[in-house]
Amino acid sequence: MSKFVAKKTAEAREVRKAIGEYKYGFSMPENNIFKAKKGLDLERVEEISKMKGEPLWMKNFRQNSYKIFESKEMPKWGADLSQINFEEIFYYVKPSEGQVDSWDKVPKEIKDTYDKLGIPEAEKEHLGGIKAQYESEVVYGSLLDKLKKQGILFLGMDEALKEYPELVKEYFGKLIPPTDNKFAALNSAVWSGGSFIYVPKGVKVDLPLQAYFRINSLRMGQFERTLIIVDEGAFVHYIEGCTSPIYSSDSLHAAVVEIFVKKGARCRYTTIQNWSNNVYNLVTKRAKVEEEGIMEWVDGNLGSKVTMKYPAVVLVGRKAHGEILSIAVASKGQHLDAGGKCTHLAPETTSRIISKSISLKGGRSSYRGLINIASGAKNSRSKVVCDALILDKQSRSDTYPVNKINEREVILEHEATVSKIGEEQLFYLMSRGFSEEEAEAMIVNGFIEEIVKELPMEYSVELNRLIALQMEGSVG
Amino acid sequence: MKKYLYKGREMVKMLRVEAGEQVYLRTESVYDAPRQTGEVVVKAVVMENGFLDLSGIIKIKKKANLAEAFLRQKVLLVGKNSRAEARPELEIETDEVKASHAASVGRVSEEEIFYLMTRGFNRNEALDLIIKSFLGEEDEE
């Protein structure tokens, strides 16, 4: 027993030593090919489209979206967005000549960045394909030959628009139109980069595909656009990770992600969001799920100054299933407003939301969710569980669920609890030889276990480390 | 639309939304001093074409350490085209608290009706009994 404890304690110390502080906070000298002037107007939008040599419909789409962005008001609910200064942001930064398929061809500063983040290493061991986006553009991309042969498309969004214009046109903006919200409109106007995935009928991609998003320069706005189509009976697991340097002025990340899950298909989308604490992270994510399809969002939010993100599933086919697993860890100076939305439009559809949030050191985490069961969605079921832990007096936790039930023959359940770590739990672990800090970290790890176990191995280790880091010195 | 607003930490509200009626009911429970406890239970049935907008909030302020707060909302959709919206909310500004809420929306199960019908009640009588017992019970746990 004592041997075990000693080992655990040493491990904990090691982990803490290894992490130090936010280890992704470094920045590289800027060596951009092109950087648009800061601020935004119609000309700037046209400039982006022209530089990319886009078809006319996309140019019109951007212009139209810009007008919608201008006319829409800022959201009056959720986190405080009043400090965003749209005039001070750089909307388009092109870091290199274009996407390459070998790390050796990537410019040195950028390659060094990804080396530090451990991306090429991860690629070798765990991934079926990868896209690395630096500032506004995808700078590196690869896909295993085996997957290429199966007809899987994994392209940068810009690349896809060039090579498969018809396919892109059919789906682009169809699930999240620019009119959806102000930040979806902004993204639609100035989008650049992001991933495009098409998985053909019946093909199951056994290794995850990953995209890694990095902001490097000051006051950068990153607006990637992702479109995933999983054809009938197919399966894909897509992972995205995000980091950025620490600056004193704020950056903006406003992405749009659209996913189409066809009959009997399944898509899992895992996010580990670890932006530095000067990034506004305002993301719209939505999946449309057809008959017997399954959509799973695994959403980990650790970083950013402000996050407003509610991954959504729209269940349009009989027996479609949606699942949202969400973790938010809000520390000093952070407001993470996260959650999920499930819309049931067909009979026998099911959904489940599990949200775990931790607030510490004055951070604020909010769960905001919507379950909407339409009339006619007979025998649908939905279950929502939100658990929150508050670690100290300065921190805050909120729960704002909305459940709209327009069909009688359904079952909806919603549960939420907010608590601090129990004295008894702490005492028990401490009587077994753990320090208070270690005991607390163990309890927190247990609290989020349900979601962490759904992550690929290397991410669950990473997530536990990140949380241990956030919690350092939190026992007061 | 009929509107009700109730403030307090200890409340039990039973409500029957009659056919075609629209009702808005909100409970507000504010905890602002140490060691306060409370439990709010709202139970409602919604009849044909009725609509219930049910909102409830537990607010635990900075000073209210050691608060224990609970909110339960239970809705039975009984009539055809009956609809409901349930919004249980929590705003917690301190750490030494236990706060939770639970909401459920469902219908009367066919099994319950069937059981009563085998005991000689007709369908309407069975439904009536189930509604009465649902609203009548103080708290099932």
XYZ file of C-alpha atoms in Angstrom:
617
model
C 0.000 0.000 0.000
C 2.616 2.499 1.091
C 4.684 1.641 -1.953
C 1.721 2.436 -4.160
C 1.157 5.748 -2.445
C 4.805 6.708 -2.773
C 4.698 5.895 -6.451
C 1.524 7.896 -6.999
C 2.903 10.868 -5.104
C 6.117 10.833 -7.082
C 4.122 10.591 -10.275
C 2.008 13.543 -9.318
C 5.119 15.565 -8.560
C 6.635 14.570 -11.870
C 3.546 15.559 -13.757
C 3.497 18.927 -12.083
C 7.161 19.482 -12.796
C 6.747 18.503 -16.399
C 3.897 20.855 -17.037
C 5.097 24.096 -15.562
C 2.698 26.684 -16.831
C 0.611 26.947 -20.025
C 3.219 25.313 -22.173
C 1.818 26.356 -25.524
C 2.131 30.075 -24.792
C 5.233 30.636 -26.943
C 5.145 32.599 -30.173
C 7.315 32.500 -33.295
C 8.589 35.424 -35.382
C 6.099 36.318 -38.097
C 7.244 35.409 -41.580
C 3.998 35.743 -43.425
C 3.553 35.732 -47.171
C 0.619 38.075 -46.865
C -1.181 39.817 -44.046
C -4.338 41.778 -44.727
C -4.668 45.185 -43.093
C -6.441 45.039 -39.768
C -10.146 45.719 -39.567
C -12.941 44.592 -41.835
C -14.951 46.012 -44.723
C -16.473 44.704 -47.947
C -13.241 45.338 -49.866
C -11.282 43.213 -47.456
C -13.788 40.399 -47.901
C -13.465 40.613 -51.698
C -9.698 40.669 -51.383
C -9.711 37.332 -49.525
C -11.927 35.771 -52.181
C -9.751 37.134 -54.995
C -6.512 35.921 -53.426
C -7.990 32.463 -53.173
C -9.246 32.562 -56.783
C -12.712 31.421 -55.776
C -15.739 30.746 -57.979
C -18.300 33.506 -58.289
C -20.898 31.818 -56.048
C -18.460 31.756 -53.146
C -17.550 35.413 -53.670
C -21.243 36.308 -53.613
C -21.745 34.132 -50.549
C -18.996 36.038 -48.748
C -20.330 39.465 -49.769
C -23.822 38.560 -48.726
C -22.586 37.136 -45.423
C -20.662 40.305 -44.679
C -23.860 42.334 -45.058
C -25.634 39.951 -42.690
C -22.768 40.265 -40.209
C -23.061 44.061 -40.357
C -26.804 44.023 -39.806
C -26.890 41.504 -36.966
C -26.644 42.607 -33.364
C -24.271 41.083 -30.846
C -25.897 38.357 -28.765
C -27.447 39.835 -25.638
C -27.175 36.613 -23.635
C -24.306 34.447 -22.491
C -20.802 35.733 -21.908
C -19.691 39.359 -22.045
C -18.506 40.117 -25.585
C -18.467 43.899 -25.295
C -14.651 44.037 -25.249
C -14.237 42.588 -28.744
C -12.968 45.277 -31.055
C -13.636 44.123 -34.602
C -11.503 46.960 -35.996
C -8.325 45.783 -34.268
C -8.338 42.238 -35.598
C -6.331 40.855 -38.514
C -8.803 38.843 -40.562
C -6.527 37.095 -43.021
C -2.926 36.015 -42.584
C -1.278 33.748 -45.122
C 1.727 32.117 -43.478
C 3.171 30.030 -46.356
C 2.912 29.400 -50.096
C 0.459 26.581 -49.709
C -0.282 23.174 -48.297
C 2.523 20.622 -48.489
C 2.611 16.909 -47.723
C 5.984 16.672 -46.007
C 7.046 18.382 -42.807
C 10.424 19.164 -44.412
C 8.735 21.506 -46.847
C 6.980 23.473 -44.120
C 8.683 26.823 -43.287
C 11.029 26.482 -40.328
C 9.196 28.631 -37.753
C 5.997 26.777 -38.435
C 7.630 23.365 -38.377
C 9.317 24.236 -35.069
C 5.958 25.202 -33.651
C 4.362 21.903 -34.560
C 7.431 19.997 -33.355
C 7.062 21.664 -29.966
C 3.407 20.733 -29.935
C 4.345 17.139 -30.735
C 2.164 16.901 -33.819
C 4.466 15.042 -36.277
C 5.135 12.500 -33.555
C 1.450 11.900 -32.871
C 0.843 11.606 -36.600
C 3.257 8.691 -36.920
C 1.744 6.762 -34.064
C -1.952 7.341 -33.818
C -3.465 9.091 -36.801
C -4.859 8.210 -40.178
C -4.424 11.719 -41.499
C -3.727 15.237 -40.375
C -4.268 18.876 -41.329
C -2.223 21.569 -39.655
C -3.630 25.063 -39.859
C -1.373 28.005 -39.006
C -3.087 31.402 -38.880
C -5.531 31.459 -41.816
C -4.241 28.617 -43.969
C -3.681 24.882 -43.862
C 0.107 24.524 -44.167
C 0.462 20.768 -43.985
C -1.715 17.825 -44.857
C -1.368 14.082 -45.071
C -3.541 11.032 -45.414
C -2.507 7.382 -45.277
C -2.418 5.700 -48.690
C -4.661 2.966 -47.362
C -7.360 5.551 -46.604
C -6.885 7.341 -49.939
C -7.492 4.031 -51.717
C -10.788 3.608 -49.904
C -11.943 6.834 -51.482
C -11.815 8.946 -48.361
C -11.341 12.632 -49.026
C -9.500 14.639 -46.387
C -8.676 18.059 -47.752
C -8.233 21.618 -46.627
C -11.516 23.485 -47.161
C -9.932 25.777 -49.755
C -8.419 22.821 -51.567
C -11.804 21.044 -51.579
C -13.489 24.091 -53.089
C -10.984 23.932 -55.976
C -11.049 20.175 -56.518
C -14.656 19.270 -55.706
C -16.616 22.488 -56.283
C -19.934 20.725 -56.882
C -19.752 18.605 -53.740
C -18.811 21.618 -51.641
C -21.541 23.763 -53.147
C -24.160 21.130 -52.380
C -23.457 21.190 -48.636
C -21.602 24.408 -47.780
C -23.643 26.708 -45.549
C -26.723 24.486 -45.851
C -26.793 23.500 -42.198
C -25.477 26.729 -40.701
C -26.512 29.564 -42.996
C -24.891 32.993 -42.494
C -28.168 34.196 -41.010
C -27.817 31.752 -38.112
C -25.948 34.149 -35.830
C -23.547 37.082 -35.988
C -20.408 34.986 -35.701
C -21.565 32.414 -38.239
C -22.097 35.379 -40.591
C -18.600 36.687 -39.835
C -17.098 33.271 -40.490
C -19.052 32.940 -43.747
C -17.666 36.284 -44.903
C -13.994 35.765 -44.093
C -13.577 32.007 -43.694
C -10.232 30.487 -44.516
C -8.853 27.025 -43.949
C -10.530 24.231 -42.033
C -11.080 20.640 -43.091
C -13.225 18.912 -45.647
C -13.925 15.223 -45.155
C -15.949 12.852 -47.259
C -16.257 9.215 -46.224
C -17.830 7.000 -48.921
C -20.661 4.563 -48.282
C -19.853 1.760 -45.878
C -16.254 2.826 -45.275
C -15.160 2.768 -41.644
C -12.078 4.844 -40.910
C -10.337 3.002 -38.092
C -7.669 5.612 -37.298
C -8.788 9.104 -36.313
C -8.261 12.060 -38.626
C -6.937 15.130 -36.920
C -6.728 18.859 -37.490
C -4.519 21.077 -35.430
C -5.232 24.795 -35.255
C -2.590 27.270 -34.206
C -2.832 31.036 -33.898
C 0.618 32.674 -33.834
C 0.399 36.415 -34.400
C -0.999 39.167 -32.246
C -4.712 40.073 -32.535
C -5.218 37.368 -35.104
C -8.657 36.258 -36.135
C -8.949 32.614 -37.141
C -12.080 31.634 -39.054
C -11.779 28.071 -40.184
C -14.623 26.278 -41.833
C -15.124 22.555 -41.562
C -17.461 20.337 -43.540
C -17.775 16.614 -42.918
C -19.966 14.270 -44.918
C -20.272 10.690 -43.673
C -22.110 8.688 -46.283
C -24.472 5.784 -45.563
C -23.137 3.211 -43.121
C -19.712 4.881 -42.851
C -17.769 5.917 -39.761
C -15.180 8.553 -39.018
C -13.547 9.988 -35.901
C -12.271 13.527 -36.299
C -10.167 15.261 -33.671
C -9.284 18.906 -33.421
C -6.841 20.590 -31.105
C -6.185 24.300 -30.674
C -3.495 26.379 -28.976
C -2.127 29.915 -29.213
C 0.532 32.187 -27.700
C -0.164 34.371 -24.692
C -0.554 38.030 -25.615
C -1.969 40.905 -23.646
C -4.442 41.836 -26.377
C -7.220 39.568 -27.494
C -7.554 37.273 -30.474
C -10.745 35.965 -32.022
C -11.565 32.454 -33.133
C -14.936 32.028 -34.819
C -15.298 28.696 -36.570
C -18.222 27.032 -38.298
C -18.477 23.232 -38.419
C -21.158 21.464 -40.459
C -21.562 17.698 -40.370
C -23.876 15.515 -42.426
C -24.416 12.025 -41.048
C -26.281 9.887 -43.567
C -28.431 6.841 -43.004
C -26.820 4.363 -40.609
C -23.551 6.328 -40.476
C -21.670 7.430 -37.399
C -19.443 10.406 -36.756
C -17.477 11.247 -33.660
C -16.005 14.739 -33.345
C -13.553 15.334 -30.521
C -12.304 18.787 -29.565
C -9.565 19.644 -27.119
C -9.760 23.414 -26.975
C -6.775 24.865 -25.177
C -6.452 28.423 -26.471
C -4.436 30.803 -24.310
C -6.422 33.087 -22.037
C -6.645 35.960 -24.514
C -8.779 34.257 -27.137
C -12.501 34.765 -27.692
C -13.706 31.365 -28.848
C -17.136 31.724 -30.501
C -17.942 28.649 -32.493
C -21.042 27.293 -34.227
C -21.160 23.514 -34.645
C -24.067 21.516 -35.964
C -24.708 18.012 -37.261
C -27.682 16.706 -39.229
C -28.358 13.053 -38.559
C -30.445 10.830 -40.812
C -32.183 7.534 -40.125
C -30.348 5.364 -37.599
C -27.301 7.598 -37.827
C -25.234 8.507 -34.779
C -23.483 11.773 -34.029
C -21.191 12.153 -31.041
C -19.625 15.426 -29.958
C -16.882 15.127 -27.367
C -16.104 18.665 -26.411
C -13.298 19.585 -24.017
C -12.923 23.257 -23.185
C -9.925 24.193 -21.079
C -8.546 27.363 -22.561
C -9.736 30.720 -23.963
C -10.837 33.914 -22.248
C -14.436 33.512 -23.297
C -15.999 30.487 -24.954
C -19.526 30.350 -26.296
C -20.031 27.001 -27.959
C -23.017 24.661 -28.029
C -22.479 21.717 -30.396
C -25.839 20.794 -31.884
C -27.447 17.697 -33.345
C -30.534 17.833 -35.502
C -32.132 14.401 -35.614
C -34.101 14.259 -38.848
C -34.396 10.517 -39.452
C -36.134 7.754 -37.541
C -34.041 6.283 -34.705
C -31.253 8.824 -35.164
C -29.128 9.317 -32.061
C -27.195 12.315 -30.817
C -24.724 12.485 -28.001
C -22.876 15.435 -26.506
C -20.179 14.967 -23.893
C -18.875 18.261 -22.642
C -16.136 19.202 -20.180
C -15.356 22.762 -19.187
C -12.603 23.820 -16.806
C -12.820 27.541 -16.072
C -9.948 29.090 -14.157
C -8.869 32.665 -13.404
C -10.256 35.224 -15.825
C -12.190 32.686 -17.880
C -15.864 32.456 -18.673
C -16.723 29.217 -20.421
C -20.303 29.166 -21.603
C -20.655 25.710 -23.119
C -23.290 23.039 -23.511
C -25.249 21.405 -26.290
C -28.430 21.389 -28.326
C -30.542 18.463 -29.525
C -33.477 18.884 -31.860
C -35.705 15.857 -32.355
C -37.629 16.014 -35.626
C -38.381 12.330 -36.220
C -39.943 9.462 -34.267
C -37.891 7.231 -31.971
C -34.953 9.594 -31.926
C -32.767 9.628 -28.837
C -30.273 12.039 -27.379
C -28.029 12.307 -24.381
C -26.060 15.245 -23.020
C -23.507 14.814 -20.269
C -21.831 17.971 -19.091
C -19.139 18.239 -16.435
C -17.809 21.589 -15.423
C -15.203 22.706 -12.940
C -14.834 26.295 -11.752
C -11.766 27.403 -9.842
C -9.635 30.449 -8.988
C -12.462 32.847 -9.765
C -13.414 31.253 -13.083
C -16.993 30.956 -14.263
C -18.430 28.010 -16.126
C -21.956 27.889 -17.433
C -23.947 25.066 -18.938
C -26.443 26.248 -21.531
C -28.485 23.666 -23.331
C -31.555 23.091 -25.426
C -33.667 20.005 -25.941
C -36.326 20.589 -28.534
C -38.742 17.770 -29.299
C -41.006 18.612 -32.212
C -44.580 17.535 -32.578
C -44.641 14.132 -34.294
C -41.301 12.948 -32.867
C -43.177 10.163 -31.105
C -41.399 7.866 -28.653
C -38.344 10.061 -28.549
C -36.184 10.132 -25.456
C -33.710 12.596 -24.141
C -31.585 12.660 -21.049
C -29.460 15.539 -19.811
C -27.068 15.338 -16.879
C -24.999 18.341 -15.853
C -22.654 18.145 -12.923
C -20.604 21.033 -11.687
C -17.806 21.291 -9.178
C -16.851 24.586 -7.583
C -13.441 24.517 -5.961
C -13.381 27.849 -4.159
C -15.430 30.813 -3.006
C -14.462 33.184 -5.824
C -15.719 30.903 -8.564
C -19.140 30.646 -10.119
C -21.220 27.992 -11.804
C -24.490 28.376 -13.712
C -26.897 25.996 -15.380
C -29.332 27.294 -18.005
C -31.192 24.437 -19.647
C -34.217 24.822 -21.887
C -36.456 21.827 -22.602
C -39.162 22.343 -25.215
C -41.537 19.430 -25.522
C -44.130 19.607 -28.269
C -44.963 15.937 -28.430
C -46.802 13.991 -25.764
C -45.336 10.575 -26.340
C -41.798 11.229 -25.176
C -39.585 10.891 -22.168
C -37.387 13.768 -21.139
C -35.169 13.812 -18.104
C -32.904 16.558 -16.916
C -30.687 16.533 -13.837
C -28.091 18.924 -12.563
C -26.002 19.143 -9.446
C -23.522 21.681 -8.184
C -21.257 20.922 -5.277
C -17.805 21.290 -3.877
C -15.474 18.413 -3.144
C -16.768 16.626 -0.060
C -14.721 16.873 3.125
C -15.294 13.194 3.707
C -13.903 12.219 0.327
C -10.829 14.349 0.947
C -10.390 13.022 4.447
C -10.590 9.449 3.257
C -7.890 9.906 0.649
C -5.702 11.900 3.021
C -5.953 9.167 5.623
C -4.486 6.929 2.926
C -1.429 9.118 2.640
C -2.236 11.578 -0.130
C -1.671 15.269 0.351
C -4.736 17.490 0.154
C -3.739 18.679 -3.280
C -3.272 15.163 -4.606
C -6.528 14.021 -3.090
C -8.362 16.903 -4.690
C -6.803 16.170 -8.085
C -7.833 12.527 -7.812
C -11.417 13.438 -7.019
C -11.563 15.860 -9.924
C -10.164 13.203 -12.244
C -12.822 10.817 -11.019
C -15.472 13.466 -11.578
C -14.641 13.824 -15.271
C -13.725 10.165 -15.833
C -16.977 9.415 -17.629
C -15.971 11.743 -20.445
C -12.195 11.326 -20.338
C -12.536 7.611 -20.969
C -14.134 8.444 -24.301
C -11.014 10.245 -25.484
C -8.211 8.568 -27.397
C -5.526 7.443 -24.944
C -2.951 10.174 -25.545
C -5.601 12.857 -25.172
C -6.993 11.550 -21.942
C -3.487 11.599 -20.466
C -3.010 15.121 -21.773
C -6.347 16.281 -20.433
C -5.645 14.926 -16.973
C -2.300 16.706 -17.031
C -3.841 19.968 -18.104
C -6.414 19.801 -15.356
C -3.752 18.962 -12.768
C -1.896 22.041 -13.984
C -4.949 24.263 -13.760
C -5.565 23.045 -10.247
C -2.031 23.609 -9.024
C -2.133 25.552 -5.779
C -5.910 25.690 -5.792
C -6.256 24.316 -2.284
C -6.488 27.347 -0.096
C -51.811 33.451 -20.913
C -52.160 32.935 -17.179
C -49.030 33.908 -15.284
C -47.835 32.869 -11.861
C -44.679 33.965 -10.072
C -43.756 32.407 -6.747
C -40.836 33.431 -4.586
C -39.493 31.346 -1.743
C -37.234 28.501 -0.787
C -39.814 25.997 0.445
C -42.719 25.487 -1.916
C -44.900 22.760 -3.354
C -46.980 23.784 -6.365
C -49.502 21.568 -8.084
C -51.028 22.685 -11.318
C -53.525 21.412 -13.820
C -53.373 23.137 -17.176
C -56.886 22.696 -18.551
C -57.719 21.986 -22.186
C -56.691 24.857 -24.434
C -55.156 26.851 -21.595
C -51.739 28.497 -21.670
C -49.931 28.912 -18.387
C -46.605 30.429 -17.389
C -45.265 29.496 -13.981
C -41.981 30.629 -12.494
C -40.417 29.927 -9.122
C -37.549 31.972 -7.746
C -35.512 30.778 -4.784
C -32.814 33.118 -3.567
C -30.290 32.029 -0.956
C -28.551 35.022 0.585
C -27.410 34.002 4.078
C -25.424 31.052 5.483
C -26.979 27.656 6.182
C -30.241 28.160 4.359
C -31.966 25.089 3.024
C -34.887 24.723 0.710
C -36.801 22.526 -1.664
C -39.201 23.533 -4.386
C -41.433 20.985 -6.081
C -43.628 21.830 -9.044
C -45.909 19.196 -10.509
C -48.177 19.812 -13.415
C -50.428 17.982 -15.812
C -51.276 19.425 -19.201
C -54.572 18.595 -20.869
C -55.548 18.650 -24.555
C -54.049 21.566 -26.517
C -52.716 23.047 -23.317
C -49.305 24.670 -22.995
C -47.194 25.058 -19.876
C -44.132 27.277 -19.734
C -42.373 26.263 -16.550
C -39.384 28.188 -15.335
C -37.555 27.962 -12.033
C -34.336 29.349 -10.678
C -32.126 28.735 -7.670
C -29.760 31.624 -6.972
C -27.087 31.117 -4.353
C -25.365 34.378 -3.506
C -21.779 34.856 -2.305
C -22.724 35.001 1.373
C -24.909 31.926 1.331
C -22.314 29.313 2.192
C -23.529 25.903 3.353
C -26.742 26.305 1.417
C -28.654 23.208 0.406
C -31.077 23.819 -2.417
C -33.240 21.596 -4.544
C -35.719 22.178 -7.345
C -37.859 19.517 -8.954
C -40.140 20.012 -11.925
C -42.374 17.173 -13.086
C -44.735 17.487 -15.988
C -47.222 14.959 -17.351
C -48.470 15.585 -20.863
C -51.912 14.026 -20.742
C -54.034 15.452 -23.552
C -53.519 15.381 -27.286
C -51.270 18.179 -28.569
C -50.328 19.147 -25.040
C -46.978 20.907 -24.888
C -44.540 22.031 -22.221
C -41.323 23.902 -21.776
C -39.221 23.277 -18.664
C -36.327 25.520 -17.710
C -34.724 24.735 -14.361
C -31.811 27.127 -13.771
C -28.972 27.413 -11.281
C -26.727 30.374 -10.526
C -24.154 29.556 -7.886
C -21.657 32.127 -6.670
C -19.984 30.332 -3.789
C -18.475 26.951 -3.175
C -19.718 25.330 -0.001
C -23.120 24.449 -1.335
C -25.189 21.575 -2.504
C -27.561 22.588 -5.226
C -29.397 20.420 -7.661
C -32.417 20.333 -9.864
C -34.273 17.756 -11.829
C -36.906 18.127 -14.499
C -38.869 15.500 -16.302
C -41.527 15.597 -18.957
C -43.405 12.471 -19.886
C -46.773 10.940 -20.428
C -49.010 8.532 -18.577
C -47.830 5.051 -19.390
C -50.197 2.697 -21.129
C -49.291 0.031 -18.582
C -50.653 2.081 -15.688
C -53.889 2.706 -17.565
C -54.146 -0.927 -18.558
C -53.674 -2.084 -14.979
C -56.488 0.099 -13.722
C -58.728 -0.968 -16.597
C -58.252 -4.618 -15.677
C -59.580 -3.595 -12.273
C -62.816 -2.381 -13.794
C -62.280 1.324 -14.416
C -62.932 2.689 -17.863
C -60.178 4.587 -19.658
C -61.221 8.059 -18.529
C -61.658 7.017 -14.911
C -58.245 5.356 -14.953
C -56.625 8.489 -16.381
C -58.372 10.625 -13.785
C -57.102 8.458 -10.954
C -53.559 8.602 -12.242
C -53.663 12.392 -12.557
C -55.114 12.756 -9.096
C -52.483 10.567 -7.540
C -49.719 12.348 -9.449
C -50.830 15.740 -8.204
C -51.878 14.446 -4.834
C -48.628 12.970 -3.738
C -46.516 15.455 -1.813
C -43.250 14.012 -2.928
C -42.567 10.504 -3.960
C -39.180 10.186 -2.301
